[in-house]
PDB file of C-alpha atoms and ligand atoms in Angstrom:
ATOM      1  CA  MET A 422      56.117  83.354 103.784  1.00  0.00           C
ATOM      2  CA  ASN A 423      59.910  83.188 103.614  1.00  0.00           C
ATOM      3  CA  VAL A 424      60.726  86.569 105.127  1.00  0.00           C
ATOM      4  CA  PRO A 425      64.302  87.854 104.795  1.00  0.00           C
ATOM      5  CA  ASN A 426      66.093  88.013 108.124  1.00  0.00           C
ATOM      6  CA  HIS A 427      68.088  91.146 107.270  1.00  0.00           C
ATOM      7  CA  VAL A 428      66.821  93.790 104.846  1.00  0.00           C
ATOM      8  CA  ALA A 429      68.929  96.827 103.902  1.00  0.00           C
ATOM      9  CA  ILE A 430      67.635  99.947 102.152  1.00  0.00           C
ATOM     10  CA  ILE A 431      69.477 102.652 100.225  1.00  0.00           C
ATOM     11  CA  MET A 432      66.925 105.430 100.755  1.00  0.00           C
ATOM     12  CA  ASP A 433      67.457 107.409  97.545  1.00  0.00           C
ATOM     13  CA  GLY A 434      65.287 109.974  95.776  1.00  0.00           C
ATOM     14  CA  ASN A 435      64.323 112.335  98.609  1.00  0.00           C
ATOM     15  CA  GLY A 436      65.692 115.346  96.734  1.00  0.00           C
ATOM     16  CA  ARG A 437      63.957 114.542  93.429  1.00  0.00           C
ATOM     17  CA  TRP A 438      60.694 113.773  95.255  1.00  0.00           C
ATOM     18  CA  ALA A 439      60.750 117.307  96.679  1.00  0.00           C
ATOM     19  CA  LEU A 440      61.943 119.148  93.532  1.00  0.00           C
ATOM     20  CA  GLU A 441      59.231 117.506  91.404  1.00  0.00           C
ATOM     21  CA  ARG A 442      56.678 118.983  93.808  1.00  0.00           C
ATOM     22  CA  GLY A 443      58.243 122.441  93.752  1.00  0.00           C
ATOM     23  CA  LEU A 444      59.517 121.937  97.311  1.00  0.00           C
ATOM     24  CA  LYS A 445      62.980 122.321  98.810  1.00  0.00           C
ATOM     25  CA  ARG A 446      65.229 119.215  98.955  1.00  0.00           C
ATOM     26  CA  SER A 447      65.029 119.355 102.755  1.00  0.00           C
ATOM     27  CA  GLU A 448      61.270 118.674 102.576  1.00  0.00           C
ATOM     28  CA  GLY A 449      62.120 115.415 100.827  1.00  0.00           C
ATOM     29  CA  HIS A 450      64.390 114.401 103.703  1.00  0.00           C
ATOM     30  CA  LEU A 451      61.644 115.251 106.190  1.00  0.00           C
ATOM     31  CA  GLU A 452      59.130 113.137 104.274  1.00  0.00           C
ATOM     32  CA  GLY A 453      61.733 110.364 103.994  1.00  0.00           C
ATOM     33  CA  SER A 454      62.128 110.334 107.785  1.00  0.00           C
ATOM     34  CA  LYS A 455      58.375 109.821 108.214  1.00  0.00           C
ATOM     35  CA  THR A 456      58.484 106.991 105.680  1.00  0.00           C
ATOM     36  CA  LEU A 457      61.420 105.394 107.520  1.00  0.00           C
ATOM     37  CA  GLU A 458      59.609 105.463 110.854  1.00  0.00           C
ATOM     38  CA  LYS A 459      56.533 103.702 109.410  1.00  0.00           C
ATOM     39  CA  LEU A 460      58.581 101.250 107.365  1.00  0.00           C
ATOM     40  CA  ALA A 461      60.754 100.144 110.293  1.00  0.00           C
ATOM     41  CA  ILE A 462      57.697  99.236 112.369  1.00  0.00           C
ATOM     42  CA  HIS A 463      56.077  97.483 109.399  1.00  0.00           C
ATOM     43  CA  ALA A 464      59.221  95.501 108.485  1.00  0.00           C
ATOM     44  CA  ILE A 465      59.722  94.229 112.039  1.00  0.00           C
ATOM     45  CA  ASN A 466      56.004  93.344 112.286  1.00  0.00           C
ATOM     46  CA  MET A 467      56.383  91.329 109.057  1.00  0.00           C
ATOM     47  CA  GLY A 468      59.107  89.232 110.736  1.00  0.00           C
ATOM     48  CA  VAL A 469      62.252  90.994 109.499  1.00  0.00           C
ATOM     49  CA  LYS A 470      64.801  90.851 112.336  1.00  0.00           C
ATOM     50  CA  VAL A 471      67.212  93.544 111.163  1.00  0.00           C
ATOM     51  CA  LEU A 472      66.482  96.576 108.990  1.00  0.00           C
ATOM     52  CA  SER A 473      69.565  98.560 107.939  1.00  0.00           C
ATOM     53  CA  VAL A 474      69.200 101.966 106.285  1.00  0.00           C
ATOM     54  CA  TYR A 475      71.652 104.378 104.672  1.00  0.00           C
ATOM     55  CA  ALA A 476      70.911 107.761 106.249  1.00  0.00           C
ATOM     56  CA  PHE A 477      74.168 109.654 105.632  1.00  0.00           C
ATOM     57  CA  SER A 478      77.326 108.492 103.890  1.00  0.00           C
ATOM     58  CA  THR A 479      80.865 109.725 104.552  1.00  0.00           C
ATOM     59  CA  ASP A 480      80.661 111.149 101.006  1.00  0.00           C
ATOM     60  CA  ASN A 481      77.462 113.127 101.756  1.00  0.00           C
ATOM     61  CA  PHE A 482      79.754 115.703 103.416  1.00  0.00           C
ATOM     62  CA  LYS A 483      80.370 116.899  99.822  1.00  0.00           C
ATOM     63  CA  ARG A 484      76.843 118.424  99.781  1.00  0.00           C
ATOM     64  CA  ASP A 485      76.027 122.073 100.548  1.00  0.00           C
ATOM     65  CA  LYS A 486      76.448 123.074 104.175  1.00  0.00           C
ATOM     66  CA  ALA A 487      72.761 123.987 104.429  1.00  0.00           C
ATOM     67  CA  GLU A 488      71.665 120.475 103.379  1.00  0.00           C
ATOM     68  CA  ILE A 489      74.191 118.818 105.720  1.00  0.00           C
ATOM     69  CA  ASP A 490      73.032 120.991 108.615  1.00  0.00           C
ATOM     70  CA  TYR A 491      69.404 120.191 107.830  1.00  0.00           C
ATOM     71  CA  LEU A 492      70.080 116.432 107.865  1.00  0.00           C
ATOM     72  CA  MET A 493      72.090 116.672 111.119  1.00  0.00           C
ATOM     73  CA  ASN A 494      69.310 118.678 112.803  1.00  0.00           C
ATOM     74  CA  LEU A 495      66.702 116.218 111.542  1.00  0.00           C
ATOM     75  CA  ILE A 496      68.602 113.269 112.983  1.00  0.00           C
ATOM     76  CA  VAL A 497      68.965 115.022 116.354  1.00  0.00           C
ATOM     77  CA  LYS A 498      65.235 115.803 116.427  1.00  0.00           C
ATOM     78  CA  TYR A 499      64.203 112.283 115.418  1.00  0.00           C
ATOM     79  CA  PHE A 500      66.558 110.500 117.809  1.00  0.00           C
ATOM     80  CA  ASN A 501      65.698 112.720 120.762  1.00  0.00           C
ATOM     81  CA  THR A 502      61.939 112.945 120.342  1.00  0.00           C
ATOM     82  CA  LYS A 503      60.329 111.365 117.288  1.00  0.00           C
ATOM     83  CA  PHE A 504      61.494 107.755 117.648  1.00  0.00           C
ATOM     84  CA  GLU A 505      59.160 107.086 120.597  1.00  0.00           C
ATOM     85  CA  LYS A 506      56.910 104.891 118.433  1.00  0.00           C
ATOM     86  CA  ILE A 507      59.893 102.840 117.299  1.00  0.00           C
ATOM     87  CA  ASN A 508      60.870 102.370 120.950  1.00  0.00           C
ATOM     88  CA  LYS A 509      57.298 101.430 121.957  1.00  0.00           C
ATOM     89  CA  ASN A 510      57.275  98.810 119.189  1.00  0.00           C
ATOM     90  CA  GLY A 511      60.209  97.013 120.838  1.00  0.00           C
ATOM     91  CA  ILE A 512      62.805  97.998 118.226  1.00  0.00           C
ATOM     92  CA  LYS A 513      66.429  98.386 119.247  1.00  0.00           C
ATOM     93  CA  VAL A 514      68.187 101.210 117.378  1.00  0.00           C
ATOM     94  CA  VAL A 515      71.906 100.979 116.638  1.00  0.00           C
ATOM     95  CA  ILE A 516      74.024 103.427 114.652  1.00  0.00           C
ATOM     96  CA  SER A 517      76.817 102.304 112.316  1.00  0.00           C
ATOM     97  CA  GLY A 518      79.482 104.687 111.112  1.00  0.00           C
ATOM     98  CA  ARG A 519      82.438 106.791 112.141  1.00  0.00           C
ATOM     99  CA  LYS A 520      81.998 108.982 115.209  1.00  0.00           C
ATOM    100  CA  THR A 521      84.534 111.516 113.888  1.00  0.00           C
ATOM    101  CA  ASN A 522      83.547 114.885 112.285  1.00  0.00           C
ATOM    102  CA  LEU A 523      80.187 114.908 114.081  1.00  0.00           C
ATOM    103  CA  ARG A 524      78.775 117.728 116.221  1.00  0.00           C
ATOM    104  CA  ASP A 525      78.444 117.132 119.966  1.00  0.00           C
ATOM    105  CA  ASP A 526      74.632 117.323 119.870  1.00  0.00           C
ATOM    106  CA  VAL A 527      74.590 114.662 117.117  1.00  0.00           C
ATOM    107  CA  LEU A 528      76.864 112.358 119.163  1.00  0.00           C
ATOM    108  CA  GLU A 529      74.640 112.945 122.183  1.00  0.00           C
ATOM    109  CA  ALA A 530      71.476 112.101 120.209  1.00  0.00           C
ATOM    110  CA  ILE A 531      73.109 108.886 118.937  1.00  0.00           C
ATOM    111  CA  ASN A 532      73.968 107.907 122.519  1.00  0.00           C
ATOM    112  CA  ASN A 533      70.455 108.756 123.707  1.00  0.00           C
ATOM    113  CA  ILE A 534      68.635 106.595 121.175  1.00  0.00           C
ATOM    114  CA  GLU A 535      71.024 103.644 121.536  1.00  0.00           C
ATOM    115  CA  GLU A 536      70.773 103.820 125.322  1.00  0.00           C
ATOM    116  CA  LYS A 537      66.975 104.259 125.368  1.00  0.00           C
ATOM    117  CA  THR A 538      66.306 101.261 123.126  1.00  0.00           C
ATOM    118  CA  LYS A 539      69.145  98.924 124.138  1.00  0.00           C
ATOM    119  CA  ASP A 540      66.935  96.371 125.934  1.00  0.00           C
ATOM    120  CA  ASN A 541      64.365  96.122 123.113  1.00  0.00           C
ATOM    121  CA  SER A 542      64.338  92.691 121.483  1.00  0.00           C
ATOM    122  CA  LYS A 543      61.667  92.539 118.762  1.00  0.00           C
ATOM    123  CA  GLY A 544      64.049  93.637 116.006  1.00  0.00           C
ATOM    124  CA  ILE A 545      66.931  95.936 115.194  1.00  0.00           C
ATOM    125  CA  LEU A 546      66.953  99.165 113.199  1.00  0.00           C
ATOM    126  CA  ASN A 547      70.554  99.760 112.110  1.00  0.00           C
ATOM    127  CA  ILE A 548      70.983 103.347 110.935  1.00  0.00           C
ATOM    128  CA  CYS A 549      74.114 103.873 108.855  1.00  0.00           C
ATOM    129  CA  PHE A 550      75.218 107.397 109.547  1.00  0.00           C
ATOM    130  CA  ASN A 551      78.529 109.024 108.592  1.00  0.00           C
ATOM    131  CA  TYR A 552      78.981 105.582 107.095  1.00  0.00           C
ATOM    132  CA  GLY A 553      81.038 104.052 104.295  1.00  0.00           C
ATOM    133  CA  GLY A 554      81.277 100.347 103.475  1.00  0.00           C
ATOM    134  CA  GLN A 555      84.993 100.413 102.627  1.00  0.00           C
ATOM    135  CA  GLU A 556      85.628 102.533 105.731  1.00  0.00           C
ATOM    136  CA  GLU A 557      83.812  99.914 107.844  1.00  0.00           C
ATOM    137  CA  ILE A 558      86.086  97.178 106.458  1.00  0.00           C
ATOM    138  CA  ILE A 559      89.198  99.320 107.081  1.00  0.00           C
ATOM    139  CA  ASP A 560      88.093 100.132 110.646  1.00  0.00           C
ATOM    140  CA  GLY A 561      87.419  96.411 111.212  1.00  0.00           C
ATOM    141  CA  ALA A 562      90.820  95.456 109.827  1.00  0.00           C
ATOM    142  CA  ILE A 563      92.465  97.933 112.224  1.00  0.00           C
ATOM    143  CA  LYS A 564      90.615  96.354 115.186  1.00  0.00           C
ATOM    144  CA  LEU A 565      91.682  92.909 113.993  1.00  0.00           C
ATOM    145  CA  ALA A 566      95.308  94.069 113.707  1.00  0.00           C
ATOM    146  CA  GLN A 567      95.118  95.336 117.302  1.00  0.00           C
ATOM    147  CA  ASP A 568      93.882  91.890 118.418  1.00  0.00           C
ATOM    148  CA  LEU A 569      96.701  90.289 116.437  1.00  0.00           C
ATOM    149  CA  ASN A 570      99.186  92.415 118.346  1.00  0.00           C
ATOM    150  CA  LYS A 571      97.606  91.116 121.535  1.00  0.00           C
ATOM    151  CA  GLY A 572      98.275  87.552 120.369  1.00  0.00           C
ATOM    152  CA  LEU A 573      95.057  86.533 118.549  1.00  0.00           C
ATOM    153  CA  ASP A 574      95.572  83.293 116.594  1.00  0.00           C
ATOM    154  CA  ILE A 575      94.151  83.740 113.064  1.00  0.00           C
ATOM    155  CA  LYS A 576      95.169  80.372 111.617  1.00  0.00           C
ATOM    156  CA  ASN A 577      91.538  79.289 111.222  1.00  0.00           C
ATOM    157  CA  PHE A 578      89.984  82.743 110.815  1.00  0.00           C
ATOM    158  CA  LYS A 579      86.862  82.452 108.654  1.00  0.00           C
ATOM    159  CA  ARG A 580      84.719  85.026 106.844  1.00  0.00           C
ATOM    160  CA  GLU A 581      82.008  84.637 109.522  1.00  0.00           C
ATOM    161  CA  ASP A 582      84.579  85.631 112.165  1.00  0.00           C
ATOM    162  CA  PHE A 583      85.049  89.103 110.640  1.00  0.00           C
ATOM    163  CA  TYR A 584      81.482  90.210 111.420  1.00  0.00           C
ATOM    164  CA  LYS A 585      82.378  90.961 115.005  1.00  0.00           C
ATOM    165  CA  TYR A 586      84.990  93.464 113.782  1.00  0.00           C
ATOM    166  CA  LEU A 587      82.365  95.484 111.910  1.00  0.00           C
ATOM    167  CA  TYR A 588      80.510  98.391 113.567  1.00  0.00           C
ATOM    168  CA  HIS A 589      77.838  95.975 114.843  1.00  0.00           C
ATOM    169  CA  ASP A 590      77.800  92.188 114.760  1.00  0.00           C
ATOM    170  CA  LEU A 591      74.739  91.843 112.500  1.00  0.00           C
ATOM    171  CA  PRO A 592      73.750  88.913 110.230  1.00  0.00           C
ATOM    172  CA  PRO A 593      74.482  88.980 106.471  1.00  0.00           C
ATOM    173  CA  ILE A 594      72.019  90.955 104.323  1.00  0.00           C
ATOM    174  CA  ASP A 595      69.401  88.789 102.590  1.00  0.00           C
ATOM    175  CA  LEU A 596      67.647  91.535 100.627  1.00  0.00           C
ATOM    176  CA  LEU A 597      69.075  94.860  99.492  1.00  0.00           C
ATOM    177  CA  ILE A 598      66.583  97.470  98.270  1.00  0.00           C
ATOM    178  CA  ARG A 599      67.505 100.685  96.469  1.00  0.00           C
ATOM    179  CA  THR A 600      64.820 103.253  95.780  1.00  0.00           C
ATOM    180  CA  GLY A 601      65.107 106.194  93.362  1.00  0.00           C
ATOM    181  CA  GLY A 602      66.057 104.401  90.145  1.00  0.00           C
ATOM    182  CA  GLU A 603      69.870 104.267  90.323  1.00  0.00           C
ATOM    183  CA  LEU A 604      71.544 100.878  89.811  1.00  0.00           C
ATOM    184  CA  ARG A 605      74.526 100.976  92.154  1.00  0.00           C
ATOM    185  CA  VAL A 606      75.470 100.137  95.739  1.00  0.00           C
ATOM    186  CA  SER A 607      77.248 103.434  96.598  1.00  0.00           C
ATOM    187  CA  ASN A 608      79.680 102.101  99.213  1.00  0.00           C
ATOM    188  CA  PHE A 609      76.878 100.649 101.359  1.00  0.00           C
ATOM    189  CA  MET A 610      77.368  97.545 103.570  1.00  0.00           C
ATOM    190  CA  LEU A 611      79.858  95.848 101.221  1.00  0.00           C
ATOM    191  CA  TYR A 612      80.959  93.053 103.556  1.00  0.00           C
ATOM    192  CA  GLN A 613      77.426  92.092 104.601  1.00  0.00           C
ATOM    193  CA  MET A 614      75.855  92.089 101.103  1.00  0.00           C
ATOM    194  CA  SER A 615      78.050  89.388  99.548  1.00  0.00           C
ATOM    195  CA  TYR A 616      75.100  87.018  98.913  1.00  0.00           C
ATOM    196  CA  SER A 617      72.155  89.402  99.143  1.00  0.00           C
ATOM    197  CA  GLU A 618      69.372  89.567  96.575  1.00  0.00           C
ATOM    198  CA  PHE A 619      68.990  93.008  94.952  1.00  0.00           C
ATOM    199  CA  TYR A 620      65.705  94.856  94.420  1.00  0.00           C
ATOM    200  CA  PHE A 621      65.828  98.151  92.519  1.00  0.00           C
ATOM    201  CA  THR A 622      62.782 100.374  92.112  1.00  0.00           C
ATOM    202  CA  ASN A 623      62.172 103.764  90.492  1.00  0.00           C
ATOM    203  CA  THR A 624      59.930 104.784  93.403  1.00  0.00           C
ATOM    204  CA  TYR A 625      61.410 107.676  95.385  1.00  0.00           C
ATOM    205  CA  PHE A 626      62.026 106.852  99.041  1.00  0.00           C
ATOM    206  CA  PRO A 627      59.286 109.130 100.494  1.00  0.00           C
ATOM    207  CA  ASP A 628      56.745 107.141  98.415  1.00  0.00           C
ATOM    208  CA  PHE A 629      58.195 103.744  99.382  1.00  0.00           C
ATOM    209  CA  ASP A 630      55.337 102.731 101.649  1.00  0.00           C
ATOM    210  CA  LYS A 631      54.270  99.392 103.163  1.00  0.00           C
ATOM    211  CA  SER A 632      52.781  98.068  99.924  1.00  0.00           C
ATOM    212  CA  GLU A 633      55.977  98.935  97.983  1.00  0.00           C
ATOM    213  CA  PHE A 634      57.985  97.147 100.674  1.00  0.00           C
ATOM    214  CA  ASN A 635      55.718  94.097 100.413  1.00  0.00           C
ATOM    215  CA  LYS A 636      56.399  93.953  96.644  1.00  0.00           C
ATOM    216  CA  ALA A 637      60.101  93.551  97.451  1.00  0.00           C
ATOM    217  CA  LEU A 638      59.269  90.784  99.951  1.00  0.00           C
ATOM    218  CA  PHE A 639      57.233  88.912  97.284  1.00  0.00           C
ATOM    219  CA  MET A 640      60.092  89.196  94.823  1.00  0.00           C
ATOM    220  CA  PHE A 641      62.480  87.841  97.452  1.00  0.00           C
ATOM    221  CA  GLU A 642      60.236  84.866  98.112  1.00  0.00           C
ATOM    222  CA  ASN A 643      60.492  83.833  94.459  1.00  0.00           C
ATOM    223  CA  ARG A 644      64.272  84.164  94.122  1.00  0.00           C
ATOM    224  CA  ASP A 645      66.318  80.984  93.887  1.00  0.00           C
ATOM    225  CA  ARG A 646      69.195  81.496  96.345  1.00  0.00           C
ATOM    226  CA  ARG A 647      72.048  79.051  95.783  1.00  0.00           C
ATOM    227  CA  PHE A 648      74.975  80.656  97.656  1.00  0.00           C
ATOM    228  CA  GLY A 649      77.360  79.315  95.021  1.00  0.00           C
ATOM    229  CA  GLY A 650      75.832  75.826  95.049  1.00  0.00           C
ATOM    230  CA  ILE A 651      73.420  74.118  92.635  1.00  0.00           C
ATOM    231  CA  ASN A 652      69.675  73.784  93.091  1.00  0.00           C
ATOM    232  CA  GLU A 653      68.502  70.148  93.517  1.00  0.00           C
ATOM    233  CA  LYS A 654      66.235  70.390  90.463  1.00  0.00           C
ATOM    234  CA  ASN A 655      69.167  71.351  88.196  1.00  0.00           C
ATOM    235  CA  LYS A 656      71.432  68.464  89.241  1.00  0.00           C
TER     236      LYS A 656
HETATM  237  C1  LIG B1060      69.320 110.239  99.400  1.00  0.00           C
HETATM  238  O1  LIG B1060      68.429 111.008  98.641  1.00  0.00           O
HETATM  239  C2  LIG B1060      68.996 110.402 100.788  1.00  0.00           C
HETATM  240  C3  LIG B1060      69.835 110.908 101.720  1.00  0.00           C
HETATM  241  C4  LIG B1060      71.208 111.379 101.428  1.00  0.00           C
HETATM  242  C5  LIG B1060      69.396 111.068 103.112  1.00  0.00           C
HETATM  243  C6  LIG B1060      68.472 110.005 103.608  1.00  0.00           C
HETATM  244  C7  LIG B1060      67.952 110.423 104.899  1.00  0.00           C
HETATM  245  C8  LIG B1060      66.708 110.197 105.357  1.00  0.00           C
HETATM  246  C9  LIG B1060      65.668 109.426 104.646  1.00  0.00           C
HETATM  247  C10 LIG B1060      66.356 110.743 106.674  1.00  0.00           C
HETATM  248  C11 LIG B1060      66.858 109.825 107.749  1.00  0.00           C
HETATM  249  C12 LIG B1060      66.297 110.223 108.990  1.00  0.00           C
HETATM  250  C13 LIG B1060      66.505 109.577 110.150  1.00  0.00           C
HETATM  251  C14 LIG B1060      65.728 110.024 111.293  1.00  0.00           C
HETATM  252  C15 LIG B1060      67.467 108.481 110.330  1.00  0.00           C
HETATM  253  P1  LIG B1060      69.002 112.191  97.772  1.00  0.00           P
HETATM  254  O2  LIG B1060      69.007 113.415  98.603  1.00  0.00           O
HETATM  255  O3  LIG B1060      70.335 111.810  97.220  1.00  0.00           O
HETATM  256  O4  LIG B1060      67.922 112.266  96.650  1.00  0.00           O
HETATM  257  P2  LIG B1060      68.158 112.598  95.111  1.00  0.00           P
HETATM  258  O5  LIG B1060      68.992 111.471  94.547  1.00  0.00           O
HETATM  259  O6  LIG B1060      66.779 112.623  94.567  1.00  0.00           O
HETATM  260  O7  LIG B1060      68.854 113.913  95.063  1.00  0.00           O
END
């Protein structure tokens, strides 16, 4: 099987999953966290090397304080205690996003999980948190400008060279999945998705289990990726 090296997921539909069951939106986020934990282990076991997920965007700060607080508390709890299985499965956890506007206990939990899993080598779970794709490009451009001031020669600077200015130097995305039925990319990893295949599903994220994930892998296997070139059979 031709397994994508880097899969990214926009985990949408937690709120609707909960409301349709007469539950509070927060219960959808809780269920989504359980799904994420299982999915990360499954994806890495299937041979995916990097799984990136959109957990909280810079724009999610527009939500009600109660929902923001719930998500922050959930992240702290998961990073500090619940990610033990992820760690035991050899997965390195990295967090992408701005470190501004975050509570001290959230920053501490981010440090804890990155530190605890830093020597793991089976695969990487990249959690995008307080994250925006345009913001990541701006922050990278600022770092590049600082290197320019220090004398960096950019005469032969190529698109591959910009990856190391992003929050983490990860490979390009091969497969982008969005759950929850919307057809947009919502300021997610814009630089890294330039040649990714897209898979959209109506399934809400809490219901996006291993078999739903495998459907996306099968679809990917049958896509004809040309990266701007021409397939041999069409020449
Ligand atoms: C989008 O669904 C989802 C989010 C804004 C949060 C996603 C967060 C998680 C799955 C939890 C992550 C947990 C850890 C431990 C990293 P929505 O609320 O916009 O759903 P809706 O479109 O149905 O309203």
